[in-house]
CSV table of C-alpha atoms in Angstrom, one decimal:
chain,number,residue,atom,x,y,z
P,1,UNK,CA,13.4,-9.5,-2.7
P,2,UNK,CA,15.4,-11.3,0.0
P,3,UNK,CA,14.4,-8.5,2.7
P,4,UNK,CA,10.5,-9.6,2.5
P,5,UNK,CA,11.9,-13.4,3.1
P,6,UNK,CA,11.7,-13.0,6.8
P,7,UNK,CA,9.6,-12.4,10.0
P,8,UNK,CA,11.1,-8.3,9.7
P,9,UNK,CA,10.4,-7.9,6.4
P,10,UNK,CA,6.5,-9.4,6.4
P,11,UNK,CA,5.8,-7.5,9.4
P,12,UNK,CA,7.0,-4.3,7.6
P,13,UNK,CA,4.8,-4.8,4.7
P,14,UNK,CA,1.5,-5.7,6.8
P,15,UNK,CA,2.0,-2.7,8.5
P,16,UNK,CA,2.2,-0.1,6.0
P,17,UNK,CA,-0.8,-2.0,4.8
P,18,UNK,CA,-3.2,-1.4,7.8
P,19,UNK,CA,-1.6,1.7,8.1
P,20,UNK,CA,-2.5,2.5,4.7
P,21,UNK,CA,-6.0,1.1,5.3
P,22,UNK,CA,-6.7,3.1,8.3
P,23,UNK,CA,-6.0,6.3,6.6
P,24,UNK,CA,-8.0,5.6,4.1
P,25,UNK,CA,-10.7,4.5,5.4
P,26,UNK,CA,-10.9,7.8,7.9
P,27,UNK,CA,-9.8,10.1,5.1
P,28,UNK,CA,-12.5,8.5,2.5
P,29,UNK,CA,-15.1,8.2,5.1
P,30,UNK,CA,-14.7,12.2,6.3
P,31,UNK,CA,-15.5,13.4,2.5
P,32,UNK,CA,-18.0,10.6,0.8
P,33,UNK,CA,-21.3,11.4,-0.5
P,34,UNK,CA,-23.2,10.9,2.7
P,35,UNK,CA,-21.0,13.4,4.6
P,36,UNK,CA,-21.5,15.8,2.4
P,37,UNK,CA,-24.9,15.7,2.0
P,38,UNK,CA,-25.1,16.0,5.5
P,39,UNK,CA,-23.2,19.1,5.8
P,40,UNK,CA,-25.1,20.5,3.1
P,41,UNK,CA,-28.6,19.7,5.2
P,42,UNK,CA,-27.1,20.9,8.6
P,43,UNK,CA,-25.6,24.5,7.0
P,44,UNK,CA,-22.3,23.7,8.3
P,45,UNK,CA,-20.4,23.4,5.4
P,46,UNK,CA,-18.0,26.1,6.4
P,47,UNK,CA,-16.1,24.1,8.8
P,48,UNK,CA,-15.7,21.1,6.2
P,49,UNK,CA,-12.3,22.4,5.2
P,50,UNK,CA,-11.3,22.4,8.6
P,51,UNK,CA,-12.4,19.1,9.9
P,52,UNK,CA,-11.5,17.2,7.0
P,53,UNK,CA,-7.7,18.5,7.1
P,54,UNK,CA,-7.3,18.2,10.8
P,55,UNK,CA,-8.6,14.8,10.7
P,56,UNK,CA,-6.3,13.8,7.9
P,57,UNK,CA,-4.0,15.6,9.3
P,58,UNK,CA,-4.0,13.8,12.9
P,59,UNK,CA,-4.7,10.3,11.3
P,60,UNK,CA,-1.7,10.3,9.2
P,61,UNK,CA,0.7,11.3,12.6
P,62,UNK,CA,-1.3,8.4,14.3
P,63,UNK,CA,-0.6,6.0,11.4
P,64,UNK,CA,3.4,7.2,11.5
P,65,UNK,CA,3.1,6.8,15.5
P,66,UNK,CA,1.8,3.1,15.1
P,67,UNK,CA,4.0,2.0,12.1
P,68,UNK,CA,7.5,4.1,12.5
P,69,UNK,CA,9.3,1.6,14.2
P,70,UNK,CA,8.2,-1.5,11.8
P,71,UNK,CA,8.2,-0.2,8.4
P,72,UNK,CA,9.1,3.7,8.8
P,73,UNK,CA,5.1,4.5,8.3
P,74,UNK,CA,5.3,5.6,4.8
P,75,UNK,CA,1.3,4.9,4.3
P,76,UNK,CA,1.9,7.4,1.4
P,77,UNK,CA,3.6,6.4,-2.0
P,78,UNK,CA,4.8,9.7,-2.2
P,79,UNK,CA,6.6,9.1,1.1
P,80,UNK,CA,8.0,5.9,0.2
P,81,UNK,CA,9.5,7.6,-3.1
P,82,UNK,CA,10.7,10.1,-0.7
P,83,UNK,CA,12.6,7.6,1.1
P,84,UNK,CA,14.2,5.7,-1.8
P,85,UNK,CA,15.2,9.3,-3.7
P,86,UNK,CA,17.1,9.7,-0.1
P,87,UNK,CA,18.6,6.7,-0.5
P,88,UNK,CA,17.5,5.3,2.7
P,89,UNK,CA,15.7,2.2,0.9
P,90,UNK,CA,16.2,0.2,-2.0
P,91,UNK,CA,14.1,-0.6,-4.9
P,92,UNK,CA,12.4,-3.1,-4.3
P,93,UNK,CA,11.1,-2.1,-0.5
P,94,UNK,CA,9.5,1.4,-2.9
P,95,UNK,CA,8.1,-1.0,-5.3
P,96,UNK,CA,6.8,-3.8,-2.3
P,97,UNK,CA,5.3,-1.1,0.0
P,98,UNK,CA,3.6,1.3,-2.8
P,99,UNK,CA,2.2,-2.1,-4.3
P,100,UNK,CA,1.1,-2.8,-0.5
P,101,UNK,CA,-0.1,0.7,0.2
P,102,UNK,CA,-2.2,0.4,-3.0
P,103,UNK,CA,-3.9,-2.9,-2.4
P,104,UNK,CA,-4.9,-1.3,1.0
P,105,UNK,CA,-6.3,1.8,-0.3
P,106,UNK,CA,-8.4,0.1,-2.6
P,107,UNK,CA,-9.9,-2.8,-0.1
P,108,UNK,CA,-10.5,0.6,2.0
P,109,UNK,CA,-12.0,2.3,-0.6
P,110,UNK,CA,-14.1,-1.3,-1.1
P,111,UNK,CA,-15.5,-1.6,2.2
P,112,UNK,CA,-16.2,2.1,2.9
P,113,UNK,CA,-18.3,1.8,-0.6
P,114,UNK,CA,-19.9,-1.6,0.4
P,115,UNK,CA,-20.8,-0.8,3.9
P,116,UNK,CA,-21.9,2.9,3.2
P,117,UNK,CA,-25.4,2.7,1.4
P,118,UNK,CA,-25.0,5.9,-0.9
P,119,UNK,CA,-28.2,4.9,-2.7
P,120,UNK,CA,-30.2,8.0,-2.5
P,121,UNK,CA,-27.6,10.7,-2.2
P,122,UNK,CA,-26.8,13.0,-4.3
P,123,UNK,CA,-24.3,12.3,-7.3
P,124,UNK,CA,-20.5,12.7,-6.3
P,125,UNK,CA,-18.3,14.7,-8.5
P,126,UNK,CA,-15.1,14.1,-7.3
P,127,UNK,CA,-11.5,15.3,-8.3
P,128,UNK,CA,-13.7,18.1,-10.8
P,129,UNK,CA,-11.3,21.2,-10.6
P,130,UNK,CA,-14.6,23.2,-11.4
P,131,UNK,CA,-13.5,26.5,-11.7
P,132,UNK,CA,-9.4,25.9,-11.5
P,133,UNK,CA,-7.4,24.7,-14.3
P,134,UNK,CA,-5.7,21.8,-14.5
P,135,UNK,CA,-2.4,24.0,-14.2
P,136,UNK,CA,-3.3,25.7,-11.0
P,137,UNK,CA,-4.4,22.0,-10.0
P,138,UNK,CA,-0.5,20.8,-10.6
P,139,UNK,CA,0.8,24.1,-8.7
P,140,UNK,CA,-1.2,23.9,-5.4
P,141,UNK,CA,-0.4,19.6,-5.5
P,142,UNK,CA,3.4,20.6,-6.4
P,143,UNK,CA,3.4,22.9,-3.5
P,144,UNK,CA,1.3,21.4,-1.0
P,145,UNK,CA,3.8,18.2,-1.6
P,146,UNK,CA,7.0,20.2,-1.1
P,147,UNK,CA,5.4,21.3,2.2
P,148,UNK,CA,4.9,17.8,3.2
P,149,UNK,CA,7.9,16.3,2.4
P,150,UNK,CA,10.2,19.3,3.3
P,151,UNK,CA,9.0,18.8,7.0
P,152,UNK,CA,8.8,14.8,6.7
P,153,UNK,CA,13.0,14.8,5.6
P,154,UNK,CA,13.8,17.8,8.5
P,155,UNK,CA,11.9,16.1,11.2
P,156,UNK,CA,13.6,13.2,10.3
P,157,UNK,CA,16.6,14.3,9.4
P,158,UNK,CA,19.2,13.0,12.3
P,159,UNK,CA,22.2,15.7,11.3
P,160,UNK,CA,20.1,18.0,12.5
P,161,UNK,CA,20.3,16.4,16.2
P,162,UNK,CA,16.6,15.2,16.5
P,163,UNK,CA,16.0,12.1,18.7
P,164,UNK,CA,12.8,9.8,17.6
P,165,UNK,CA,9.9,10.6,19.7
P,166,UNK,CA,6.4,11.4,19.5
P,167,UNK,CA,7.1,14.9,18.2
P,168,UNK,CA,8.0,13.9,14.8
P,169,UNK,CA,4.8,12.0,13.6
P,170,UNK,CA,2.7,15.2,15.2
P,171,UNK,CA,4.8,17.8,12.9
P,172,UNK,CA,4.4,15.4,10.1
P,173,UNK,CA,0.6,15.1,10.5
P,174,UNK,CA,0.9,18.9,11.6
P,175,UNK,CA,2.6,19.6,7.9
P,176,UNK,CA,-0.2,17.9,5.9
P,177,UNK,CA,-3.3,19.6,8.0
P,178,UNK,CA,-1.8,23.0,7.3
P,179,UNK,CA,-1.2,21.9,3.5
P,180,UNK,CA,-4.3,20.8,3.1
P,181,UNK,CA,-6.3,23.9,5.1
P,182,UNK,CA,-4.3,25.9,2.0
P,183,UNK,CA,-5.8,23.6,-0.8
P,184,UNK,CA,-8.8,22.8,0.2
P,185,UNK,CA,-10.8,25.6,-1.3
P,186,UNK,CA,-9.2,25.1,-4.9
P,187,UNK,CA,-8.1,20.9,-4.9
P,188,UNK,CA,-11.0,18.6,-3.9
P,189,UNK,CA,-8.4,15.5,-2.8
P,190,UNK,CA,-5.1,15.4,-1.1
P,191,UNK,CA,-1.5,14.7,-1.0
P,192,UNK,CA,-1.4,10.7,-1.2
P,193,UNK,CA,-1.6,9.7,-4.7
P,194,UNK,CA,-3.4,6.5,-2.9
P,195,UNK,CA,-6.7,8.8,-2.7
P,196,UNK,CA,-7.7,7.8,-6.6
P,197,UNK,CA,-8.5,4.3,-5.6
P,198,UNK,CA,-11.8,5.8,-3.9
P,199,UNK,CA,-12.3,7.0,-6.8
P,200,UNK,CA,-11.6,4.3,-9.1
P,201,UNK,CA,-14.5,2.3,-7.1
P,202,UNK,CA,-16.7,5.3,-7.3
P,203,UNK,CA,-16.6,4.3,-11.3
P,204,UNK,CA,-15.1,8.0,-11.5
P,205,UNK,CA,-12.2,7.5,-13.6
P,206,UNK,CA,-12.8,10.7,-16.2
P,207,UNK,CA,-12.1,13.5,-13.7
P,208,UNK,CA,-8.6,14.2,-14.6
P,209,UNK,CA,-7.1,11.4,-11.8
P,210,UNK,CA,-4.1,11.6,-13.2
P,211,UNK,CA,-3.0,15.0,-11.8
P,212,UNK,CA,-4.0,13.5,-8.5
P,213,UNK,CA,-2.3,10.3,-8.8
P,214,UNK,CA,1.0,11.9,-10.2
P,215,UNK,CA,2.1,15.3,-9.6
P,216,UNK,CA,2.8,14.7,-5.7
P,217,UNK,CA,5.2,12.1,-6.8
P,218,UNK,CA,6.7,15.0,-9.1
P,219,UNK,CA,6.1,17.2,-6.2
P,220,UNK,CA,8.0,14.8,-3.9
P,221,UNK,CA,11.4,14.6,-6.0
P,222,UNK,CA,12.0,18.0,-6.6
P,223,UNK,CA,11.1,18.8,-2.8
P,224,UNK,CA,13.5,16.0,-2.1
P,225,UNK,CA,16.1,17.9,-4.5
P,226,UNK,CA,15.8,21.0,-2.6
P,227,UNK,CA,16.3,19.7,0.7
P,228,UNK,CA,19.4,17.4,0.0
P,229,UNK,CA,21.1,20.8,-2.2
P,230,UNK,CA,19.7,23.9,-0.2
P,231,UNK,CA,18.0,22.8,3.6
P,232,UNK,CA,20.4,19.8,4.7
P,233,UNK,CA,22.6,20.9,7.3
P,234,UNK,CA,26.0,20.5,6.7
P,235,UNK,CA,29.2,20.3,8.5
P,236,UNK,CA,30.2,24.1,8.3
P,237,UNK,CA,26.5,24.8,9.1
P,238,UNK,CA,26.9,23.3,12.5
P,239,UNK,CA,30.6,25.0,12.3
P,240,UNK,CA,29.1,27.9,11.9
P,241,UNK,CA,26.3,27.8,14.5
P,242,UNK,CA,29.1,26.8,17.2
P,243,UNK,CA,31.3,30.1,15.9
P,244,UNK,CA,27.9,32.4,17.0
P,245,UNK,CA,27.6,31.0,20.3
């Protein structure tokens, strides 16, 4: 707990918390009730997919770009778990920052609801898998995680000679738009187990949140396996590469 004590540590945890907050509160307000209804008025529902994950998408390489150099910009448990199955934090910065990223999705979530005025609208179903199991549910969150996290660790990764710059949040936010343009049409939510707290203030707590809140952290450590045993370059890679020039 020591490494919260100081001026480094408080700053870290504030700003995975607005950055949290901020991606919350664009990625909830791009696909609440009014929004919706809205499309559905306008006939231009068939660019909703696309918006919606190029916002997300874009927000969350904005979030990284603001936070990377004070707390890493998780704003994602799932990235956070990342981190600490890499070994690159401890325990208790993946417990402090997925408490903090919490508490900031759900005063997000709070505000969006309070300020929004969704009397009138038509009712929400949210995170109702309709016509797709719960199994095909797990496989497109399980996938669509390793897709994320695979780029987050090789973007990252600095054996692989990459300097920090701008580049890497924009291939990270890159990772998740193209992730989420695949899921869209089957998986109603994303990749950030932080999305059920919209949710949970909707009073929607029966539509199976559990997949949603816990597969991408399943999703996350066996990505995180594969990298570290299979896609991590090693010393003979580089060996190697030097041999073909």
């Amino acid at each position: 707990y020591k490494e919260f004590t100081n001026k480094a540590g408080l700053r870290a945890l504030f700003a995975e918390f607005l950055g949290t907050f901020m991606l919350v509160l664009v990625a909830t307000g791009g696909i609440n009730p009014r929004i919706i209804n809205a499309l559905s008025e306008s006939k231009t529902a068939e660019l909703f997919n696309f918006s919606t994950s190029f916002g997300v998408g874009m927000t969350v390489g904005l979030m990284i770009y603001l936070c990377c150099d004070i707390s890493g910009g998780h704003v994602n448990p799932s990235i956070t778990l990342m981190f600490f199955l890499d070994t690159q934090i401890s325990f208790v910065r993946l417990v402090a920052y997925i408490v903090v990223q919490m508490a900031a999705a759900f005063v997000a979530a709070g505000l969006l609801w309070g300020i929004g005025n969704f009397e009138g609208l038509p009712d929400f179903s949210p995170a109702n898998f309709g016509s797709t199991g719960v199994i095909q549910v797990i496989v497109f969150e399980i996938f669509g995680s390793w897709l994320m996290i695979l780029v987050t660790l090789a973007a990252i990764d600095e054996r692989r000679g990459h300097a920090q710059s701008y580049l890497q949040p924009f291939a990270i936010g890159m990772s998740i738009c193209i992730a989420l343009l695949f899921m869209g049409p089957y998986v109603i939510t994303g990749l950030n187990p932080v999305v059920i707290a919209w949710y949970i203030v909707c009073g929607a707590t029966t539509h199976h949140l559990w997949v949603y809140g816990l597969v991408p952290f399943l999703g996350t450590a066996t990505a995180v396996a594969v990298y570290n045993g299979i896609l991590r370059p090693y010393d003979s890679d580089q060996k190697h590469s030097v041999d073909m020039h």
